[in-house]
Amino acid sequence: MSEFQFLDVRTTDHVATVTMDRPPVNAVGLPMYAEIKALFGEIERHAPDARVVILTGAGKHFCGGNDLDEFLTMNPENADGRMKHVREAFWSIYECPVPVIAAVHGVAVGTGLALAGSCDMVVAAEGARFSLPEIQVGAMGGAKHASRLVPQALVRRMHFTGDMVPVEELAQYGGIDRVVPGDQLLAAATELARRIARHSPVAIRMAKRSLNRIEYMELKDGYAFEQSLTGELSGYDDAKEAVAAFFERREPQYTGKRSGG
């Protein structure tokens, strides 16, 4: 029996699909934030064979935002503690040791946009809509996550107006990997995930570690860090196997073991 009340986890062919399931719109409250942190923070335990994770939502929507009932009892005295739980959930996705793909349909509102913005890539269904409605409900947040998807001018328009923005507009700026018909959403996300999962699990994890580290680094420092990981990766059998398979025109057989181990 699953230890999660609001999340469902299923793994097939090294791809774990995590489905948020809190009807009617998958609004996130503190217990669900705790589950997100627990799952992504220990993905090796909950999906030990996963090389890639897909995050999606059950029902008509990806995520309708934060549970507004919790805002009614928030005050300056308890806000810091509550917000810590929220951001730790987002960080657990961003820092997940394997890539995470958001499969977004319906709406991604506030927290929903931040969840998608915490992922490595976003695949969306046609007609999906994103918004930052925090200004409408006396809250702040989400703009920094939105800046991973769209330019600052659009972030500010979304943050100041709270208006819904169709994914077709967001996609023009490159932050959405692809927009597909709704009935093809999970298939498209899974196809992308499998293209990643075919590679060495060691290399995938190092690539995730590298991309997170260099995201806000200067060019020279960032490239030097990437080179250091090339040196580290050379100590694994997978690195030599990848080259051998290329020359021999065959599918590589990865072990994830250190050379001589």
PDB file of C-alpha atoms in Angstrom:
ATOM      1  CA  MET A   1       0.000   0.000   0.000  1.00  0.00           C
ATOM      2  CA  SER A   2       1.339   3.445  -0.949  1.00  0.00           C
ATOM      3  CA  GLU A   3       2.527   5.689   1.852  1.00  0.00           C
ATOM      4  CA  PHE A   4       1.238   8.689  -0.090  1.00  0.00           C
ATOM      5  CA  GLN A   5      -2.318   9.979   0.096  1.00  0.00           C
ATOM      6  CA  PHE A   6      -2.106  12.518  -2.725  1.00  0.00           C
ATOM      7  CA  LEU A   7       0.563  11.085  -5.029  1.00  0.00           C
ATOM      8  CA  ASP A   8       0.621   7.961  -7.176  1.00  0.00           C
ATOM      9  CA  VAL A   9       3.986   6.573  -8.350  1.00  0.00           C
ATOM     10  CA  ARG A  10       4.391   4.006 -11.132  1.00  0.00           C
ATOM     11  CA  THR A  11       7.622   3.004 -12.881  1.00  0.00           C
ATOM     12  CA  THR A  12       7.930   1.384 -16.315  1.00  0.00           C
ATOM     13  CA  ASP A  13      11.123   0.997 -18.367  1.00  0.00           C
ATOM     14  CA  HIS A  14      13.125   3.295 -16.085  1.00  0.00           C
ATOM     15  CA  VAL A  15      10.495   6.075 -16.319  1.00  0.00           C
ATOM     16  CA  ALA A  16       8.573   6.943 -13.141  1.00  0.00           C
ATOM     17  CA  THR A  17       5.241   8.722 -13.535  1.00  0.00           C
ATOM     18  CA  VAL A  18       4.153  10.721 -10.477  1.00  0.00           C
ATOM     19  CA  THR A  19       0.502  11.754 -10.563  1.00  0.00           C
ATOM     20  CA  MET A  20      -0.884  14.375  -8.205  1.00  0.00           C
ATOM     21  CA  ASP A  21      -4.363  13.287  -7.163  1.00  0.00           C
ATOM     22  CA  ARG A  22      -6.243  15.683  -4.908  1.00  0.00           C
ATOM     23  CA  PRO A  23      -9.670  16.403  -6.404  1.00  0.00           C
ATOM     24  CA  PRO A  24     -11.085  18.529  -7.776  1.00  0.00           C
ATOM     25  CA  VAL A  25      -8.095  20.510  -9.145  1.00  0.00           C
ATOM     26  CA  ASN A  26      -5.034  19.086  -7.325  1.00  0.00           C
ATOM     27  CA  ALA A  27      -4.672  22.175  -5.127  1.00  0.00           C
ATOM     28  CA  VAL A  28      -1.708  21.694  -2.809  1.00  0.00           C
ATOM     29  CA  GLY A  29      -1.907  21.976   0.963  1.00  0.00           C
ATOM     30  CA  LEU A  30       0.816  21.474   3.571  1.00  0.00           C
ATOM     31  CA  PRO A  31       0.326  17.667   3.796  1.00  0.00           C
ATOM     32  CA  MET A  32       0.694  17.362   0.022  1.00  0.00           C
ATOM     33  CA  TYR A  33       3.771  19.610   0.010  1.00  0.00           C
ATOM     34  CA  ALA A  34       5.264  17.236   2.577  1.00  0.00           C
ATOM     35  CA  GLU A  35       4.521  14.272   0.319  1.00  0.00           C
ATOM     36  CA  ILE A  36       6.150  15.958  -2.676  1.00  0.00           C
ATOM     37  CA  LYS A  37       9.274  16.663  -0.635  1.00  0.00           C
ATOM     38  CA  ALA A  38       9.376  13.101   0.689  1.00  0.00           C
ATOM     39  CA  LEU A  39       8.932  11.511  -2.721  1.00  0.00           C
ATOM     40  CA  PHE A  40      11.340  13.594  -4.788  1.00  0.00           C
ATOM     41  CA  GLY A  41      13.814  13.928  -1.928  1.00  0.00           C
ATOM     42  CA  GLU A  42      14.119  10.132  -1.769  1.00  0.00           C
ATOM     43  CA  ILE A  43      13.339   9.149  -5.334  1.00  0.00           C
ATOM     44  CA  GLU A  44      15.784   6.235  -5.123  1.00  0.00           C
ATOM     45  CA  ARG A  45      13.594   4.636  -2.463  1.00  0.00           C
ATOM     46  CA  HIS A  46      10.231   5.264  -4.069  1.00  0.00           C
ATOM     47  CA  ALA A  47      11.252   4.619  -7.684  1.00  0.00           C
ATOM     48  CA  PRO A  48      14.607   2.822  -7.496  1.00  0.00           C
ATOM     49  CA  ASP A  49      14.783   1.969 -11.204  1.00  0.00           C
ATOM     50  CA  ALA A  50      13.850   5.434 -12.445  1.00  0.00           C
ATOM     51  CA  ARG A  51      16.219   7.371 -14.657  1.00  0.00           C
ATOM     52  CA  VAL A  52      13.597  10.017 -15.463  1.00  0.00           C
ATOM     53  CA  VAL A  53      10.418  11.202 -13.693  1.00  0.00           C
ATOM     54  CA  ILE A  54       7.222  12.588 -15.241  1.00  0.00           C
ATOM     55  CA  LEU A  55       5.089  14.815 -12.996  1.00  0.00           C
ATOM     56  CA  THR A  56       1.439  15.220 -13.974  1.00  0.00           C
ATOM     57  CA  GLY A  57      -2.005  15.691 -12.472  1.00  0.00           C
ATOM     58  CA  ALA A  58      -5.103  13.503 -12.309  1.00  0.00           C
ATOM     59  CA  GLY A  59      -8.394  14.805 -13.667  1.00  0.00           C
ATOM     60  CA  LYS A  60      -8.905  17.910 -15.767  1.00  0.00           C
ATOM     61  CA  HIS A  61      -6.030  19.992 -14.423  1.00  0.00           C
ATOM     62  CA  PHE A  62      -2.330  19.766 -13.654  1.00  0.00           C
ATOM     63  CA  CYS A  63      -2.584  21.866 -10.482  1.00  0.00           C
ATOM     64  CA  GLY A  64      -5.033  24.572  -9.467  1.00  0.00           C
ATOM     65  CA  GLY A  65      -2.626  26.254  -7.050  1.00  0.00           C
ATOM     66  CA  ASN A  66      -2.230  26.418  -3.301  1.00  0.00           C
ATOM     67  CA  ASP A  67      -5.066  25.374  -1.001  1.00  0.00           C
ATOM     68  CA  LEU A  68      -6.615  28.794  -0.348  1.00  0.00           C
ATOM     69  CA  ASP A  69      -8.073  27.691   2.985  1.00  0.00           C
ATOM     70  CA  GLU A  70      -4.541  27.749   4.403  1.00  0.00           C
ATOM     71  CA  PHE A  71      -4.140  31.436   3.525  1.00  0.00           C
ATOM     72  CA  LEU A  72      -7.064  32.243   5.816  1.00  0.00           C
ATOM     73  CA  THR A  73      -5.122  31.099   8.879  1.00  0.00           C
ATOM     74  CA  MET A  74      -1.743  32.509   7.826  1.00  0.00           C
ATOM     75  CA  ASN A  75      -0.235  35.381   9.768  1.00  0.00           C
ATOM     76  CA  PRO A  76       3.239  36.921  10.176  1.00  0.00           C
ATOM     77  CA  GLU A  77       3.940  34.574  13.089  1.00  0.00           C
ATOM     78  CA  ASN A  78       3.308  31.280  11.271  1.00  0.00           C
ATOM     79  CA  ALA A  79       4.103  32.319   7.686  1.00  0.00           C
ATOM     80  CA  ASP A  80       7.843  31.572   7.793  1.00  0.00           C
ATOM     81  CA  GLY A  81       7.334  28.002   8.941  1.00  0.00           C
ATOM     82  CA  ARG A  82       4.636  27.305   6.382  1.00  0.00           C
ATOM     83  CA  MET A  83       6.538  28.877   3.511  1.00  0.00           C
ATOM     84  CA  LYS A  84       9.582  26.759   4.393  1.00  0.00           C
ATOM     85  CA  HIS A  85       7.534  23.604   3.730  1.00  0.00           C
ATOM     86  CA  VAL A  86       6.358  25.037   0.406  1.00  0.00           C
ATOM     87  CA  ARG A  87       9.772  25.958  -0.941  1.00  0.00           C
ATOM     88  CA  GLU A  88      11.325  22.690   0.238  1.00  0.00           C
ATOM     89  CA  ALA A  89       8.768  20.837  -1.896  1.00  0.00           C
ATOM     90  CA  PHE A  90       9.772  22.871  -4.948  1.00  0.00           C
ATOM     91  CA  TRP A  91      13.483  22.423  -4.213  1.00  0.00           C
ATOM     92  CA  SER A  92      13.050  18.647  -3.936  1.00  0.00           C
ATOM     93  CA  ILE A  93      11.864  18.583  -7.559  1.00  0.00           C
ATOM     94  CA  TYR A  94      14.555  20.964  -8.780  1.00  0.00           C
ATOM     95  CA  GLU A  95      17.244  18.995  -6.903  1.00  0.00           C
ATOM     96  CA  CYS A  96      15.885  15.558  -7.769  1.00  0.00           C
ATOM     97  CA  PRO A  97      18.975  13.595  -8.905  1.00  0.00           C
ATOM     98  CA  VAL A  98      17.268  12.533 -12.140  1.00  0.00           C
ATOM     99  CA  PRO A  99      15.520  14.727 -14.740  1.00  0.00           C
ATOM    100  CA  VAL A 100      11.873  15.628 -14.115  1.00  0.00           C
ATOM    101  CA  ILE A 101       9.440  16.373 -16.949  1.00  0.00           C
ATOM    102  CA  ALA A 102       6.207  18.237 -16.196  1.00  0.00           C
ATOM    103  CA  ALA A 103       3.229  17.038 -18.261  1.00  0.00           C
ATOM    104  CA  VAL A 104       0.789  19.943 -17.941  1.00  0.00           C
ATOM    105  CA  HIS A 105      -2.866  19.970 -18.929  1.00  0.00           C
ATOM    106  CA  GLY A 106      -5.758  22.201 -17.927  1.00  0.00           C
ATOM    107  CA  VAL A 107      -4.386  24.870 -15.615  1.00  0.00           C
ATOM    108  CA  ALA A 108      -1.081  25.398 -13.839  1.00  0.00           C
ATOM    109  CA  VAL A 109      -1.985  28.159 -11.419  1.00  0.00           C
ATOM    110  CA  GLY A 110       0.417  29.704  -8.886  1.00  0.00           C
ATOM    111  CA  THR A 111       1.816  26.654  -7.141  1.00  0.00           C
ATOM    112  CA  GLY A 112       1.083  24.687 -10.305  1.00  0.00           C
ATOM    113  CA  LEU A 113       3.273  27.009 -12.346  1.00  0.00           C
ATOM    114  CA  ALA A 114       5.996  26.821  -9.686  1.00  0.00           C
ATOM    115  CA  LEU A 115       5.863  23.018  -9.773  1.00  0.00           C
ATOM    116  CA  ALA A 116       6.240  23.046 -13.554  1.00  0.00           C
ATOM    117  CA  GLY A 117       8.993  25.659 -13.309  1.00  0.00           C
ATOM    118  CA  SER A 118      10.872  23.448 -10.849  1.00  0.00           C
ATOM    119  CA  CYS A 119      11.064  20.677 -13.445  1.00  0.00           C
ATOM    120  CA  ASP A 120      13.766  20.266 -16.071  1.00  0.00           C
ATOM    121  CA  MET A 121      11.373  20.334 -19.025  1.00  0.00           C
ATOM    122  CA  VAL A 122       7.698  21.033 -19.648  1.00  0.00           C
ATOM    123  CA  VAL A 123       5.448  19.256 -22.124  1.00  0.00           C
ATOM    124  CA  ALA A 124       1.945  20.719 -22.312  1.00  0.00           C
ATOM    125  CA  ALA A 125      -1.436  19.918 -23.778  1.00  0.00           C
ATOM    126  CA  GLU A 126      -3.048  22.269 -26.255  1.00  0.00           C
ATOM    127  CA  GLY A 127      -5.205  24.785 -24.431  1.00  0.00           C
ATOM    128  CA  ALA A 128      -3.314  24.525 -21.149  1.00  0.00           C
ATOM    129  CA  ARG A 129      -3.177  27.794 -19.246  1.00  0.00           C
ATOM    130  CA  PHE A 130      -0.654  29.223 -16.799  1.00  0.00           C
ATOM    131  CA  SER A 131      -1.063  32.049 -14.304  1.00  0.00           C
ATOM    132  CA  LEU A 132       0.439  33.769 -11.268  1.00  0.00           C
ATOM    133  CA  PRO A 133      -2.678  34.836  -9.329  1.00  0.00           C
ATOM    134  CA  GLU A 134      -0.871  35.468  -6.037  1.00  0.00           C
ATOM    135  CA  ILE A 135      -1.541  39.219  -6.188  1.00  0.00           C
ATOM    136  CA  GLN A 136      -5.274  38.443  -6.216  1.00  0.00           C
ATOM    137  CA  VAL A 137      -5.172  36.461  -2.967  1.00  0.00           C
ATOM    138  CA  GLY A 138      -2.735  38.510  -0.892  1.00  0.00           C
ATOM    139  CA  ALA A 139       0.349  36.407  -1.518  1.00  0.00           C
ATOM    140  CA  MET A 140       3.657  36.590  -3.342  1.00  0.00           C
ATOM    141  CA  GLY A 141       5.680  33.907  -5.147  1.00  0.00           C
ATOM    142  CA  GLY A 142       6.049  32.003  -8.383  1.00  0.00           C
ATOM    143  CA  ALA A 143       7.665  34.771 -10.408  1.00  0.00           C
ATOM    144  CA  LYS A 144      11.153  33.332 -10.027  1.00  0.00           C
ATOM    145  CA  HIS A 145       9.925  29.935 -11.219  1.00  0.00           C
ATOM    146  CA  ALA A 146       8.146  31.577 -14.148  1.00  0.00           C
ATOM    147  CA  SER A 147      11.422  33.239 -15.139  1.00  0.00           C
ATOM    148  CA  ARG A 148      12.786  29.770 -15.968  1.00  0.00           C
ATOM    149  CA  LEU A 149      10.070  29.497 -18.626  1.00  0.00           C
ATOM    150  CA  VAL A 150       9.505  32.974 -20.082  1.00  0.00           C
ATOM    151  CA  PRO A 151      11.236  36.382 -20.334  1.00  0.00           C
ATOM    152  CA  GLN A 152      11.070  38.933 -17.533  1.00  0.00           C
ATOM    153  CA  ALA A 153       8.565  41.205 -19.299  1.00  0.00           C
ATOM    154  CA  LEU A 154       6.009  38.396 -19.503  1.00  0.00           C
ATOM    155  CA  VAL A 155       6.773  37.329 -15.920  1.00  0.00           C
ATOM    156  CA  ARG A 156       5.920  40.853 -14.785  1.00  0.00           C
ATOM    157  CA  ARG A 157       2.735  41.022 -16.822  1.00  0.00           C
ATOM    158  CA  MET A 158       1.595  37.682 -15.381  1.00  0.00           C
ATOM    159  CA  HIS A 159       2.558  38.701 -11.836  1.00  0.00           C
ATOM    160  CA  PHE A 160       0.962  42.149 -11.939  1.00  0.00           C
ATOM    161  CA  THR A 161      -2.255  41.135 -13.697  1.00  0.00           C
ATOM    162  CA  GLY A 162      -2.820  37.601 -12.412  1.00  0.00           C
ATOM    163  CA  ASP A 163      -4.295  36.800 -15.825  1.00  0.00           C
ATOM    164  CA  MET A 164      -4.318  33.347 -17.384  1.00  0.00           C
ATOM    165  CA  VAL A 165      -1.872  32.977 -20.285  1.00  0.00           C
ATOM    166  CA  PRO A 166      -2.369  30.224 -22.873  1.00  0.00           C
ATOM    167  CA  VAL A 167       0.498  27.790 -23.295  1.00  0.00           C
ATOM    168  CA  GLU A 168       0.615  28.661 -26.986  1.00  0.00           C
ATOM    169  CA  GLU A 169       1.850  32.144 -26.018  1.00  0.00           C
ATOM    170  CA  LEU A 170       4.371  30.817 -23.483  1.00  0.00           C
ATOM    171  CA  ALA A 171       5.710  28.297 -25.977  1.00  0.00           C
ATOM    172  CA  GLN A 172       6.883  31.091 -28.290  1.00  0.00           C
ATOM    173  CA  TYR A 173       9.690  31.843 -25.838  1.00  0.00           C
ATOM    174  CA  GLY A 174      11.129  28.323 -25.722  1.00  0.00           C
ATOM    175  CA  GLY A 175      10.343  27.445 -22.103  1.00  0.00           C
ATOM    176  CA  ILE A 176       7.821  24.793 -23.138  1.00  0.00           C
ATOM    177  CA  ASP A 177       9.449  21.818 -24.838  1.00  0.00           C
ATOM    178  CA  ARG A 178       6.393  20.980 -26.929  1.00  0.00           C
ATOM    179  CA  VAL A 179       2.625  21.489 -27.107  1.00  0.00           C
ATOM    180  CA  VAL A 180       0.576  18.455 -28.148  1.00  0.00           C
ATOM    181  CA  PRO A 181      -3.082  17.439 -28.356  1.00  0.00           C
ATOM    182  CA  GLY A 182      -4.443  16.599 -24.923  1.00  0.00           C
ATOM    183  CA  ASP A 183      -4.924  12.918 -25.653  1.00  0.00           C
ATOM    184  CA  GLN A 184      -1.243  12.670 -26.623  1.00  0.00           C
ATOM    185  CA  LEU A 185       0.210  14.440 -23.574  1.00  0.00           C
ATOM    186  CA  LEU A 186       1.446  11.485 -21.548  1.00  0.00           C
ATOM    187  CA  ALA A 187       2.605   9.673 -24.662  1.00  0.00           C
ATOM    188  CA  ALA A 188       4.679  12.700 -25.689  1.00  0.00           C
ATOM    189  CA  ALA A 189       6.151  13.106 -22.195  1.00  0.00           C
ATOM    190  CA  THR A 190       6.922   9.397 -22.028  1.00  0.00           C
ATOM    191  CA  GLU A 191       8.582   9.415 -25.449  1.00  0.00           C
ATOM    192  CA  LEU A 192      10.836  12.278 -24.335  1.00  0.00           C
ATOM    193  CA  ALA A 193      11.567  10.502 -21.043  1.00  0.00           C
ATOM    194  CA  ARG A 194      12.546   7.291 -22.821  1.00  0.00           C
ATOM    195  CA  ARG A 195      14.934   9.153 -25.103  1.00  0.00           C
ATOM    196  CA  ILE A 196      16.697  10.318 -21.936  1.00  0.00           C
ATOM    197  CA  ALA A 197      16.418   6.999 -20.058  1.00  0.00           C
ATOM    198  CA  ARG A 198      18.256   5.076 -22.802  1.00  0.00           C
ATOM    199  CA  HIS A 199      21.519   6.663 -21.631  1.00  0.00           C
ATOM    200  CA  SER A 200      23.775   5.626 -18.769  1.00  0.00           C
ATOM    201  CA  PRO A 201      22.104   6.189 -15.389  1.00  0.00           C
ATOM    202  CA  VAL A 202      25.405   7.551 -14.089  1.00  0.00           C
ATOM    203  CA  ALA A 203      25.713   9.997 -16.980  1.00  0.00           C
ATOM    204  CA  ILE A 204      22.089  11.117 -16.584  1.00  0.00           C
ATOM    205  CA  ARG A 205      22.594  11.920 -12.917  1.00  0.00           C
ATOM    206  CA  MET A 206      25.834  13.744 -13.587  1.00  0.00           C
ATOM    207  CA  ALA A 207      24.153  15.740 -16.343  1.00  0.00           C
ATOM    208  CA  LYS A 208      21.369  16.767 -13.936  1.00  0.00           C
ATOM    209  CA  ARG A 209      23.935  17.717 -11.300  1.00  0.00           C
ATOM    210  CA  SER A 210      25.902  19.679 -13.887  1.00  0.00           C
ATOM    211  CA  LEU A 211      22.950  21.567 -15.347  1.00  0.00           C
ATOM    212  CA  ASN A 212      21.688  22.625 -11.914  1.00  0.00           C
ATOM    213  CA  ARG A 213      25.132  23.780 -10.843  1.00  0.00           C
ATOM    214  CA  ILE A 214      25.986  25.773 -13.968  1.00  0.00           C
ATOM    215  CA  GLU A 215      22.548  27.355 -14.518  1.00  0.00           C
ATOM    216  CA  TYR A 216      23.548  30.656 -12.937  1.00  0.00           C
ATOM    217  CA  MET A 217      27.345  30.417 -13.239  1.00  0.00           C
ATOM    218  CA  GLU A 218      29.633  32.461 -15.482  1.00  0.00           C
ATOM    219  CA  LEU A 219      30.748  30.802 -18.724  1.00  0.00           C
ATOM    220  CA  LYS A 220      34.315  29.983 -17.705  1.00  0.00           C
ATOM    221  CA  ASP A 221      33.444  28.657 -14.261  1.00  0.00           C
ATOM    222  CA  GLY A 222      30.498  26.697 -15.613  1.00  0.00           C
ATOM    223  CA  TYR A 223      32.494  24.995 -18.343  1.00  0.00           C
ATOM    224  CA  ALA A 224      35.312  24.158 -15.931  1.00  0.00           C
ATOM    225  CA  PHE A 225      32.762  22.456 -13.675  1.00  0.00           C
ATOM    226  CA  GLU A 226      31.398  20.459 -16.615  1.00  0.00           C
ATOM    227  CA  GLN A 227      34.928  19.338 -17.469  1.00  0.00           C
ATOM    228  CA  SER A 228      35.476  18.188 -13.883  1.00  0.00           C
ATOM    229  CA  LEU A 229      32.464  15.897 -14.219  1.00  0.00           C
ATOM    230  CA  THR A 230      33.868  14.468 -17.450  1.00  0.00           C
ATOM    231  CA  GLY A 231      36.899  13.451 -15.444  1.00  0.00           C
ATOM    232  CA  GLU A 232      34.703  11.942 -12.748  1.00  0.00           C
ATOM    233  CA  LEU A 233      32.579  10.075 -15.297  1.00  0.00           C
ATOM    234  CA  SER A 234      35.685   8.575 -16.900  1.00  0.00           C
ATOM    235  CA  GLY A 235      36.075   6.504 -13.747  1.00  0.00           C
ATOM    236  CA  TYR A 236      32.932   4.521 -14.584  1.00  0.00           C
ATOM    237  CA  ASP A 237      32.650   1.556 -16.926  1.00  0.00           C
ATOM    238  CA  ASP A 238      29.672   3.248 -18.591  1.00  0.00           C
ATOM    239  CA  ALA A 239      31.900   5.907 -20.165  1.00  0.00           C
ATOM    240  CA  LYS A 240      34.053   3.346 -21.969  1.00  0.00           C
ATOM    241  CA  GLU A 241      31.018   1.217 -22.845  1.00  0.00           C
ATOM    242  CA  ALA A 242      29.312   4.173 -24.517  1.00  0.00           C
ATOM    243  CA  VAL A 243      32.313   4.770 -26.779  1.00  0.00           C
ATOM    244  CA  ALA A 244      32.743   1.052 -27.543  1.00  0.00           C
ATOM    245  CA  ALA A 245      29.060   0.690 -28.438  1.00  0.00           C
ATOM    246  CA  PHE A 246      29.277   3.688 -30.749  1.00  0.00           C
ATOM    247  CA  PHE A 247      32.185   2.220 -32.699  1.00  0.00           C
ATOM    248  CA  GLU A 248      30.630  -1.256 -32.747  1.00  0.00           C
ATOM    249  CA  ARG A 249      27.232   0.118 -33.783  1.00  0.00           C
ATOM    250  CA  ARG A 250      25.309  -1.675 -31.049  1.00  0.00           C
ATOM    251  CA  GLU A 251      23.149  -0.770 -28.070  1.00  0.00           C
ATOM    252  CA  PRO A 252      25.286  -0.072 -24.993  1.00  0.00           C
ATOM    253  CA  GLN A 253      24.980  -2.221 -21.873  1.00  0.00           C
ATOM    254  CA  TYR A 254      25.316   0.026 -18.860  1.00  0.00           C
ATOM    255  CA  THR A 255      26.210  -1.194 -15.368  1.00  0.00           C
ATOM    256  CA  GLY A 256      26.677   2.028 -13.422  1.00  0.00           C
ATOM    257  CA  LYS A 257      29.812   0.562 -11.840  1.00  0.00           C
ATOM    258  CA  ARG A 258      33.128   2.253 -11.282  1.00  0.00           C
ATOM    259  CA  SER A 259      36.000   1.016 -13.403  1.00  0.00           C
ATOM    260  CA  GLY A 260      37.627  -1.966 -11.742  1.00  0.00           C
ATOM    261  CA  GLY A 261      34.766  -2.122  -9.216  1.00  0.00           C
TER     262      GLY A 261
END
